[in-house]
mmCIF file of C-alpha atoms and ligand atoms in Angstrom:
data_model
loop_
_atom_site.group_PDB
_atom_site.id
_atom_site.type_symbol
_atom_site.label_atom_id
_atom_site.label_comp_id
_atom_site.label_asym_id
_atom_site.label_seq_id
_atom_site.Cartn_x
_atom_site.Cartn_y
_atom_site.Cartn_z
ATOM 1 C CA MET J 340 3.783 -21.174 -13.070
ATOM 2 C CA ARG J 341 1.121 -19.200 -15.011
ATOM 3 C CA LEU J 342 -1.026 -22.523 -16.438
ATOM 4 C CA MET J 343 -0.777 -23.525 -12.162
ATOM 5 C CA ALA J 344 -2.353 -19.688 -11.121
ATOM 6 C CA ILE J 345 -5.131 -20.488 -14.373
ATOM 7 C CA ALA J 346 -6.129 -24.013 -12.851
ATOM 8 C CA ALA J 347 -6.262 -22.540 -9.514
ATOM 9 C CA MET J 348 -8.582 -19.379 -10.756
ATOM 10 C CA VAL J 349 -10.588 -21.982 -12.635
ATOM 11 C CA ILE J 350 -11.332 -24.361 -9.182
ATOM 12 C CA TYR J 351 -11.606 -21.510 -7.487
ATOM 13 C CA LEU J 352 -14.387 -20.079 -9.534
ATOM 14 C CA SER J 353 -15.841 -23.409 -10.226
ATOM 15 C CA GLY J 354 -16.743 -22.879 -6.242
ATOM 16 C CA ALA J 355 -15.103 -26.534 -5.734
ATOM 17 C CA SER J 356 -13.552 -25.325 -2.414
ATOM 18 C CA SER J 357 -11.763 -22.285 -1.115
ATOM 19 C CA ASN J 358 -9.107 -24.487 0.788
ATOM 20 C CA PHE J 359 -7.647 -24.790 -2.843
ATOM 21 C CA ALA J 360 -7.025 -21.354 -2.869
ATOM 22 C CA ILE J 361 -5.833 -21.379 0.296
ATOM 23 C CA ALA J 362 -3.639 -23.878 -0.539
ATOM 24 C CA GLU J 363 -2.048 -21.622 -3.651
ATOM 25 C CA ILE J 364 -0.927 -19.067 -1.267
ATOM 26 C CA SER J 365 0.058 -21.158 2.231
ATOM 27 C CA SER J 366 1.260 -24.089 1.107
ATOM 28 C CA ASP J 367 4.804 -23.181 0.913
ATOM 29 C CA TYR J 368 4.886 -21.636 4.632
ATOM 30 C CA GLY J 369 3.101 -24.439 7.342
ATOM 31 C CA GLN J 370 2.822 -24.031 10.468
ATOM 32 C CA ILE J 371 6.669 -23.696 11.205
ATOM 33 C CA LYS J 372 7.071 -20.763 8.910
ATOM 34 C CA GLY J 373 3.975 -18.798 8.528
ATOM 35 C CA ILE J 374 3.569 -16.302 5.914
ATOM 36 C CA ASN J 375 5.812 -12.614 6.838
ATOM 37 C CA ILE J 376 3.583 -9.421 5.736
ATOM 38 C CA SER J 377 5.499 -6.049 6.323
ATOM 39 C CA HIS J 378 2.686 -4.043 7.879
ATOM 40 C CA ARG J 379 2.666 -0.358 5.958
ATOM 41 C CA GLY J 380 6.249 -1.807 5.019
ATOM 42 C CA ALA J 381 9.109 -2.323 7.269
ATOM 43 C CA SER J 382 7.548 0.762 9.252
ATOM 44 C CA GLY J 383 9.597 0.243 12.510
ATOM 45 C CA HIS J 384 12.430 1.067 11.027
ATOM 46 C CA ALA J 385 11.146 3.805 8.498
ATOM 47 C CA PRO J 386 7.959 5.927 8.038
ATOM 48 C CA GLU J 387 5.319 3.922 7.148
ATOM 49 C CA HIS J 388 3.683 3.407 3.438
ATOM 50 C CA THR J 389 6.816 5.090 2.280
ATOM 51 C CA LEU J 390 8.867 3.406 -1.113
ATOM 52 C CA HIS J 391 11.459 3.166 1.466
ATOM 53 C CA ALA J 392 9.547 1.303 4.299
ATOM 54 C CA TYR J 393 8.130 -0.925 1.270
ATOM 55 C CA GLU J 394 11.714 -1.245 0.131
ATOM 56 C CA LEU J 395 13.309 -2.543 3.184
ATOM 57 C CA GLY J 396 9.981 -4.690 3.758
ATOM 58 C CA ASN J 397 11.533 -6.360 0.726
ATOM 59 C CA VAL J 398 15.032 -6.206 2.046
ATOM 60 C CA MET J 399 14.253 -7.792 4.920
ATOM 61 C CA ASP J 400 12.549 -10.535 3.238
ATOM 62 C CA GLY J 401 9.015 -9.822 3.502
ATOM 63 C CA ASP J 402 6.659 -12.276 1.434
ATOM 64 C CA TYR J 403 3.544 -9.308 0.821
ATOM 65 C CA ILE J 404 3.846 -5.496 1.190
ATOM 66 C CA GLU J 405 0.559 -4.499 3.251
ATOM 67 C CA ILE J 406 -1.085 -0.805 1.815
ATOM 68 C CA ASP J 407 -3.669 0.653 3.236
ATOM 69 C CA LEU J 408 -5.486 2.873 0.694
ATOM 70 C CA GLN J 409 -7.594 6.453 0.663
ATOM 71 C CA MET J 410 -8.783 8.296 -1.777
ATOM 72 C CA THR J 411 -7.496 11.897 -2.627
ATOM 73 C CA LYS J 412 -10.211 14.601 -3.493
ATOM 74 C CA ASP J 413 -9.467 13.765 -7.271
ATOM 75 C CA GLY J 414 -10.233 9.964 -6.995
ATOM 76 C CA GLU J 415 -6.701 9.012 -7.031
ATOM 77 C CA LEU J 416 -5.503 5.854 -4.729
ATOM 78 C CA ILE J 417 -2.606 6.676 -2.274
ATOM 79 C CA ALA J 418 -0.957 4.301 0.108
ATOM 80 C CA LEU J 419 -2.000 5.907 3.709
ATOM 81 C CA HIS J 420 -3.210 4.703 7.337
ATOM 82 C CA ASP J 421 -4.959 7.282 8.047
ATOM 83 C CA GLU J 422 -8.309 9.491 6.888
ATOM 84 C CA THR J 423 -5.929 12.526 7.970
ATOM 85 C CA ILE J 424 -2.897 14.030 7.071
ATOM 86 C CA ASP J 425 -1.944 15.225 10.506
ATOM 87 C CA ARG J 426 -0.083 12.225 12.159
ATOM 88 C CA THR J 427 2.214 11.102 9.358
ATOM 89 C CA THR J 428 2.926 14.352 7.414
ATOM 90 C CA ASP J 429 3.849 17.899 8.513
ATOM 91 C CA LYS J 430 0.272 19.792 6.985
ATOM 92 C CA ASN J 431 -3.083 18.794 8.543
ATOM 93 C CA GLY J 432 -6.278 18.087 6.847
ATOM 94 C CA LEU J 433 -8.846 15.504 5.537
ATOM 95 C CA VAL J 434 -7.452 13.092 2.653
ATOM 96 C CA LYS J 435 -10.834 13.916 0.877
ATOM 97 C CA ASN J 436 -10.306 17.257 0.935
ATOM 98 C CA LEU J 437 -6.662 17.302 -0.948
ATOM 99 C CA THR J 438 -5.890 16.782 -5.017
ATOM 100 C CA LEU J 439 -3.057 14.622 -5.318
ATOM 101 C CA LYS J 440 -0.776 17.428 -6.282
ATOM 102 C CA GLU J 441 -1.465 19.066 -2.769
ATOM 103 C CA ILE J 442 -0.833 15.384 -1.448
ATOM 104 C CA LYS J 443 2.248 15.125 -2.958
ATOM 105 C CA LYS J 444 3.855 18.530 -1.773
ATOM 106 C CA LEU J 445 3.830 16.566 1.785
ATOM 107 C CA ASP J 446 6.843 15.257 3.545
ATOM 108 C CA ALA J 447 6.011 12.107 4.751
ATOM 109 C CA GLY J 448 9.102 11.265 6.192
ATOM 110 C CA SER J 449 10.389 13.634 8.944
ATOM 111 C CA TRP J 450 7.859 13.016 11.845
ATOM 112 C CA PHE J 451 9.397 9.252 11.490
ATOM 113 C CA ASN J 452 12.911 10.819 12.840
ATOM 114 C CA GLU J 453 11.216 13.553 15.590
ATOM 115 C CA ALA J 454 8.994 10.223 16.614
ATOM 116 C CA PHE J 455 12.190 8.226 16.986
ATOM 117 C CA PRO J 456 15.216 10.281 17.059
ATOM 118 C CA GLU J 457 17.293 6.667 17.508
ATOM 119 C CA LYS J 458 16.076 5.752 14.080
ATOM 120 C CA LYS J 459 15.990 9.325 12.323
ATOM 121 C CA SER J 460 17.807 9.316 8.934
ATOM 122 C CA THR J 461 18.108 12.611 6.494
ATOM 123 C CA GLU J 462 17.047 10.204 4.079
ATOM 124 C CA TYR J 463 13.241 10.141 5.416
ATOM 125 C CA VAL J 464 12.968 14.108 5.215
ATOM 126 C CA GLY J 465 10.717 14.763 2.025
ATOM 127 C CA LEU J 466 9.832 11.899 1.715
ATOM 128 C CA GLN J 467 6.111 11.771 -0.412
ATOM 129 C CA ILE J 468 3.446 9.707 -0.068
ATOM 130 C CA PRO J 469 3.177 7.146 -3.041
ATOM 131 C CA THR J 470 0.017 6.466 -5.265
ATOM 132 C CA LEU J 471 -0.888 2.996 -5.794
ATOM 133 C CA ARG J 472 -0.254 3.180 -9.119
ATOM 134 C CA GLU J 473 3.593 4.354 -8.072
ATOM 135 C CA VAL J 474 3.876 1.612 -5.407
ATOM 136 C CA ILE J 475 3.397 -1.060 -8.568
ATOM 137 C CA GLU J 476 4.955 0.529 -10.955
ATOM 138 C CA ARG J 477 8.124 -0.032 -8.452
ATOM 139 C CA PHE J 478 7.670 -3.100 -6.885
ATOM 140 C CA GLY J 479 5.051 -5.058 -9.100
ATOM 141 C CA SER J 480 6.491 -8.039 -10.619
ATOM 142 C CA ASP J 481 9.047 -8.750 -7.473
ATOM 143 C CA SER J 482 6.484 -8.094 -5.085
ATOM 144 C CA LYS J 483 3.461 -9.845 -3.386
ATOM 145 C CA PHE J 484 0.705 -6.974 -1.884
ATOM 146 C CA PHE J 485 -1.635 -7.337 0.963
ATOM 147 C CA ILE J 486 -4.015 -4.251 -0.066
ATOM 148 C CA GLU J 487 -6.453 -2.503 2.690
ATOM 149 C CA THR J 488 -9.681 -0.700 1.524
ATOM 150 C CA LYS J 489 -9.741 2.017 4.503
ATOM 151 C CA SER J 490 -13.081 3.908 5.409
ATOM 152 C CA PRO J 491 -14.633 2.822 1.793
ATOM 153 C CA GLU J 492 -17.895 4.479 3.510
ATOM 154 C CA VAL J 493 -15.740 7.854 2.902
ATOM 155 C CA TYR J 494 -14.452 7.072 -0.638
ATOM 156 C CA PRO J 495 -17.604 5.453 -2.924
ATOM 157 C CA GLY J 496 -15.715 3.903 -5.815
ATOM 158 C CA MET J 497 -12.845 2.935 -4.435
ATOM 159 C CA GLU J 498 -13.160 -0.615 -4.848
ATOM 160 C CA GLU J 499 -13.830 0.314 -8.511
ATOM 161 C CA LYS J 500 -10.697 1.887 -9.437
ATOM 162 C CA LEU J 501 -8.458 -0.355 -6.947
ATOM 163 C CA ILE J 502 -9.439 -3.239 -9.627
ATOM 164 C CA ASN J 503 -9.272 -1.292 -12.520
ATOM 165 C CA ILE J 504 -5.396 -0.397 -11.587
ATOM 166 C CA LEU J 505 -4.866 -4.086 -10.659
ATOM 167 C CA SER J 506 -6.039 -5.480 -13.582
ATOM 168 C CA GLU J 507 -4.191 -2.332 -15.879
ATOM 169 C CA TYR J 508 -0.634 -3.658 -13.942
ATOM 170 C CA ASN J 509 -1.988 -7.470 -14.448
ATOM 171 C CA LEU J 510 -1.390 -8.180 -10.779
ATOM 172 C CA ILE J 511 -5.580 -9.733 -11.511
ATOM 173 C CA GLY J 512 -7.249 -11.285 -14.134
ATOM 174 C CA VAL J 513 -5.895 -14.399 -16.287
ATOM 175 C CA HIS J 514 -2.471 -12.911 -16.172
ATOM 176 C CA GLN J 515 -2.781 -12.613 -12.249
ATOM 177 C CA THR J 516 -0.339 -15.335 -10.298
ATOM 178 C CA PHE J 517 -2.847 -16.426 -7.617
ATOM 179 C CA GLY J 518 -2.359 -15.185 -4.064
ATOM 180 C CA ASN J 519 -0.011 -12.086 -4.980
ATOM 181 C CA VAL J 520 -2.622 -9.910 -4.745
ATOM 182 C CA ILE J 521 -5.049 -10.083 -1.682
ATOM 183 C CA VAL J 522 -7.372 -7.340 -0.844
ATOM 184 C CA GLN J 523 -8.728 -6.963 3.244
ATOM 185 C CA SER J 524 -11.002 -4.722 4.818
ATOM 186 C CA PHE J 525 -12.740 -4.422 8.113
ATOM 187 C CA SER J 526 -15.988 -3.874 6.031
ATOM 188 C CA GLY J 527 -17.573 -6.706 4.784
ATOM 189 C CA GLU J 528 -19.685 -4.551 2.323
ATOM 190 C CA SER J 529 -16.076 -3.257 0.144
ATOM 191 C CA LEU J 530 -15.113 -7.192 -0.280
ATOM 192 C CA ARG J 531 -18.145 -7.653 -1.314
ATOM 193 C CA GLN J 532 -18.413 -4.633 -4.134
ATOM 194 C CA ILE J 533 -15.144 -6.580 -4.950
ATOM 195 C CA HIS J 534 -15.991 -9.673 -5.693
ATOM 196 C CA GLN J 535 -18.997 -8.436 -7.496
ATOM 197 C CA ILE J 536 -16.695 -6.841 -9.993
ATOM 198 C CA ASP J 537 -13.967 -9.558 -9.507
ATOM 199 C CA GLU J 538 -14.567 -12.948 -7.888
ATOM 200 C CA SER J 539 -11.083 -14.366 -8.554
ATOM 201 C CA ILE J 540 -9.507 -12.064 -5.761
ATOM 202 C CA PRO J 541 -9.088 -13.597 -2.650
ATOM 203 C CA LEU J 542 -10.177 -11.436 -0.069
ATOM 204 C CA VAL J 543 -9.629 -11.754 4.341
ATOM 205 C CA GLN J 544 -12.097 -10.162 6.332
ATOM 206 C CA LEU J 545 -10.308 -7.916 9.271
ATOM 207 C CA LEU J 546 -12.193 -8.439 12.912
ATOM 208 C CA SER J 547 -11.788 -5.581 15.011
ATOM 209 C CA TYR J 548 -12.028 -7.789 18.409
ATOM 210 C CA TYR J 549 -10.039 -6.677 21.205
ATOM 211 C CA ALA J 550 -11.423 -9.286 23.830
ATOM 212 C CA PRO J 551 -10.634 -12.797 23.441
ATOM 213 C CA ALA J 552 -11.856 -13.741 20.426
ATOM 214 C CA ILE J 553 -14.916 -15.911 20.070
ATOM 215 C CA ILE J 554 -16.590 -16.697 16.663
ATOM 216 C CA THR J 555 -19.605 -18.874 15.681
ATOM 217 C CA ASP J 556 -20.163 -21.699 13.464
ATOM 218 C CA SER J 557 -22.689 -19.233 11.655
ATOM 219 C CA GLU J 558 -20.216 -16.144 11.528
ATOM 220 C CA ILE J 559 -18.027 -19.146 9.781
ATOM 221 C CA SER J 560 -20.356 -19.678 7.010
ATOM 222 C CA LYS J 561 -21.026 -16.082 6.147
ATOM 223 C CA ILE J 562 -16.999 -15.007 6.208
ATOM 224 C CA LYS J 563 -16.582 -17.887 4.096
ATOM 225 C CA GLU J 564 -18.936 -17.554 1.540
ATOM 226 C CA TYR J 565 -16.550 -14.491 0.128
ATOM 227 C CA ALA J 566 -13.567 -14.507 2.266
ATOM 228 C CA VAL J 567 -10.441 -17.044 2.544
ATOM 229 C CA GLY J 568 -8.997 -15.784 5.637
ATOM 230 C CA VAL J 569 -9.527 -13.432 8.539
ATOM 231 C CA GLY J 570 -7.186 -10.532 10.094
ATOM 232 C CA LEU J 571 -7.513 -9.687 13.752
ATOM 233 C CA HIS J 572 -5.801 -8.053 16.699
ATOM 234 C CA TYR J 573 -3.217 -10.693 18.487
ATOM 235 C CA THR J 574 -4.282 -10.073 21.558
ATOM 236 C CA ALA J 575 -7.663 -11.741 20.432
ATOM 237 C CA VAL J 576 -6.684 -14.702 19.425
ATOM 238 C CA SER J 577 -6.171 -17.943 21.671
ATOM 239 C CA PRO J 578 -5.259 -21.814 20.377
ATOM 240 C CA GLY J 579 -9.055 -22.845 20.091
ATOM 241 C CA TYR J 580 -10.215 -19.581 18.072
ATOM 242 C CA ILE J 581 -7.131 -20.571 15.788
ATOM 243 C CA LYS J 582 -7.970 -24.261 15.375
ATOM 244 C CA LYS J 583 -11.819 -23.284 14.872
ATOM 245 C CA VAL J 584 -11.366 -21.108 12.045
ATOM 246 C CA THR J 585 -8.412 -22.777 10.483
ATOM 247 C CA ASP J 586 -9.891 -25.883 10.770
ATOM 248 C CA SER J 587 -12.884 -24.636 8.986
ATOM 249 C CA GLY J 588 -10.390 -23.744 6.001
ATOM 250 C CA LEU J 589 -9.714 -20.028 6.592
ATOM 251 C CA MET J 590 -6.446 -18.540 7.243
ATOM 252 C CA VAL J 591 -5.681 -16.163 9.918
ATOM 253 C CA PHE J 592 -3.427 -13.198 10.040
ATOM 254 C CA PRO J 593 -3.133 -11.308 13.548
ATOM 255 C CA TYR J 594 -1.332 -8.227 13.503
ATOM 256 C CA THR J 595 0.579 -6.146 13.932
ATOM 257 C CA VAL J 596 2.917 -8.514 15.894
ATOM 258 C CA ASN J 597 6.181 -6.799 16.697
ATOM 259 C CA GLU J 598 7.647 -9.111 19.465
ATOM 260 C CA LYS J 599 9.667 -12.393 19.201
ATOM 261 C CA GLU J 600 7.960 -13.919 22.014
ATOM 262 C CA ASP J 601 4.549 -13.409 20.409
ATOM 263 C CA MET J 602 6.016 -14.210 17.063
ATOM 264 C CA ASN J 603 6.573 -18.210 18.178
ATOM 265 C CA MET J 604 3.820 -18.558 20.354
ATOM 266 C CA LEU J 605 1.507 -17.379 17.351
ATOM 267 C CA LEU J 606 3.120 -19.425 15.133
ATOM 268 C CA GLU J 607 2.988 -22.160 17.533
ATOM 269 C CA TRP J 608 -0.404 -22.004 17.787
ATOM 270 C CA GLY J 609 -0.930 -22.305 13.733
ATOM 271 C CA VAL J 610 -1.206 -18.934 12.279
ATOM 272 C CA THR J 611 -1.111 -18.806 8.800
ATOM 273 C CA GLY J 612 1.397 -15.523 8.860
ATOM 274 C CA MET J 613 1.079 -12.437 10.393
ATOM 275 C CA PHE J 614 1.204 -8.512 9.565
ATOM 276 C CA THR J 615 4.559 -7.010 11.555
ATOM 277 C CA ASN J 616 6.301 -3.490 11.393
ATOM 278 C CA TYR J 617 9.590 -5.936 12.064
ATOM 279 C CA PRO J 618 9.739 -8.656 9.320
ATOM 280 C CA ASP J 619 13.616 -9.213 9.968
ATOM 281 C CA ARG J 620 12.332 -10.055 12.875
ATOM 282 C CA LEU J 621 9.617 -12.878 12.322
ATOM 283 C CA ASN J 622 12.232 -13.759 9.680
ATOM 284 C CA GLU J 623 14.935 -14.748 12.537
ATOM 285 C CA VAL J 624 12.255 -16.241 14.425
ATOM 286 C CA ILE J 625 11.116 -18.389 11.608
ATOM 287 C CA GLN J 626 14.521 -19.485 10.896
ATOM 288 C CA SER J 627 15.020 -20.462 14.653
ATOM 289 C CA ARG J 628 11.515 -22.593 14.426
ATOM 290 C CA ILE J 629 13.189 -24.189 10.839
ATOM 291 C CA SER J 630 16.936 -24.957 12.622
ATOM 292 C CA LYS J 631 14.840 -26.543 15.123
ATOM 293 C CA ASN J 632 12.809 -28.700 13.311
ATOM 294 C CA PRO J 633 14.611 -29.580 10.087
HETATM 295 O O1 LIG V 1361 -4.622 -4.852 8.287
HETATM 296 C C1 LIG V 1361 -4.058 -5.554 9.059
HETATM 297 C C2 LIG V 1361 -3.939 -4.421 10.378
HETATM 298 O O2 LIG V 1361 -3.209 -3.184 9.313
HETATM 299 C C3 LIG V 1361 -5.351 -3.874 10.713
HETATM 300 O O3 LIG V 1361 -5.275 -2.369 11.494
HETATM 301 O O4 LIG V 1361 -5.298 -0.130 11.580
HETATM 302 O O5 LIG V 1361 -3.028 -1.136 10.711
HETATM 303 O O6 LIG V 1361 -4.921 -0.808 9.429
HETATM 304 P P1 LIG V 1361 -4.342 -1.423 10.953
HETATM 305 CA CA1 LIG V 1362 -3.964 -2.447 7.392
#
């Protein structure tokens, strides 16, 4: 396995084709199955971006844990979607103005009980915001990570910190299993910075289309210079868009798909995988498709 990973990286770095890298990541899946990405963990069931939600994502057989990154005042990478702590904790403020010690005092679970009383649990009260290190230490060898650099313009240097941590835990570099870590961002600049430091990391360019998505040959060529795939809102994609992008050799990962009907339709249209708050639902859809296409 390790030799395969190194071979994949050598071929990828040699510029032979991003298609080889894609095959390494998606070959086990194909059109019937699709890669199942637990969006902020199994965040339809438990408070997003807590170890509890990530654990549930694994229990529900998600293939990847999705992690959004923010950076504290003292330079620690933490798993959080928003630039502020307002929505998902018991206090208010900007992450960039708070130290890790201050972040660790926050209750990142009780908001979920209030927002979703039908799903509430006493276990969620007082859950902490995890650091990236804590997530890796808890799940590192057993999980795959789809990591997003959030608001990189607010956090200069976050890319280097991310790579240092991934490297320290042997998730990238010669010890990596290729594709176990994918880095995604809406910022092409942030992704390019990642590749300036380590060109072997597979990258996904997030796109913020909300109208029917259109992509030109020239845009595809530019994205292929550094990325192996794109991610965009699921309501923006069409069969034609998916065919054009996947025919070019790029993978397509719509977000955030929570209804079975949409999951099935997108798999039918040929997406590579998708982000979902309900990895259990996506697995049910996949199992049903497998049973119909043995
Ligand atoms: O990373 C894919 C998707 O999560 C992008 O949207 O806002 O949920 O990070 P957001
Ligand atoms: Ca995200």
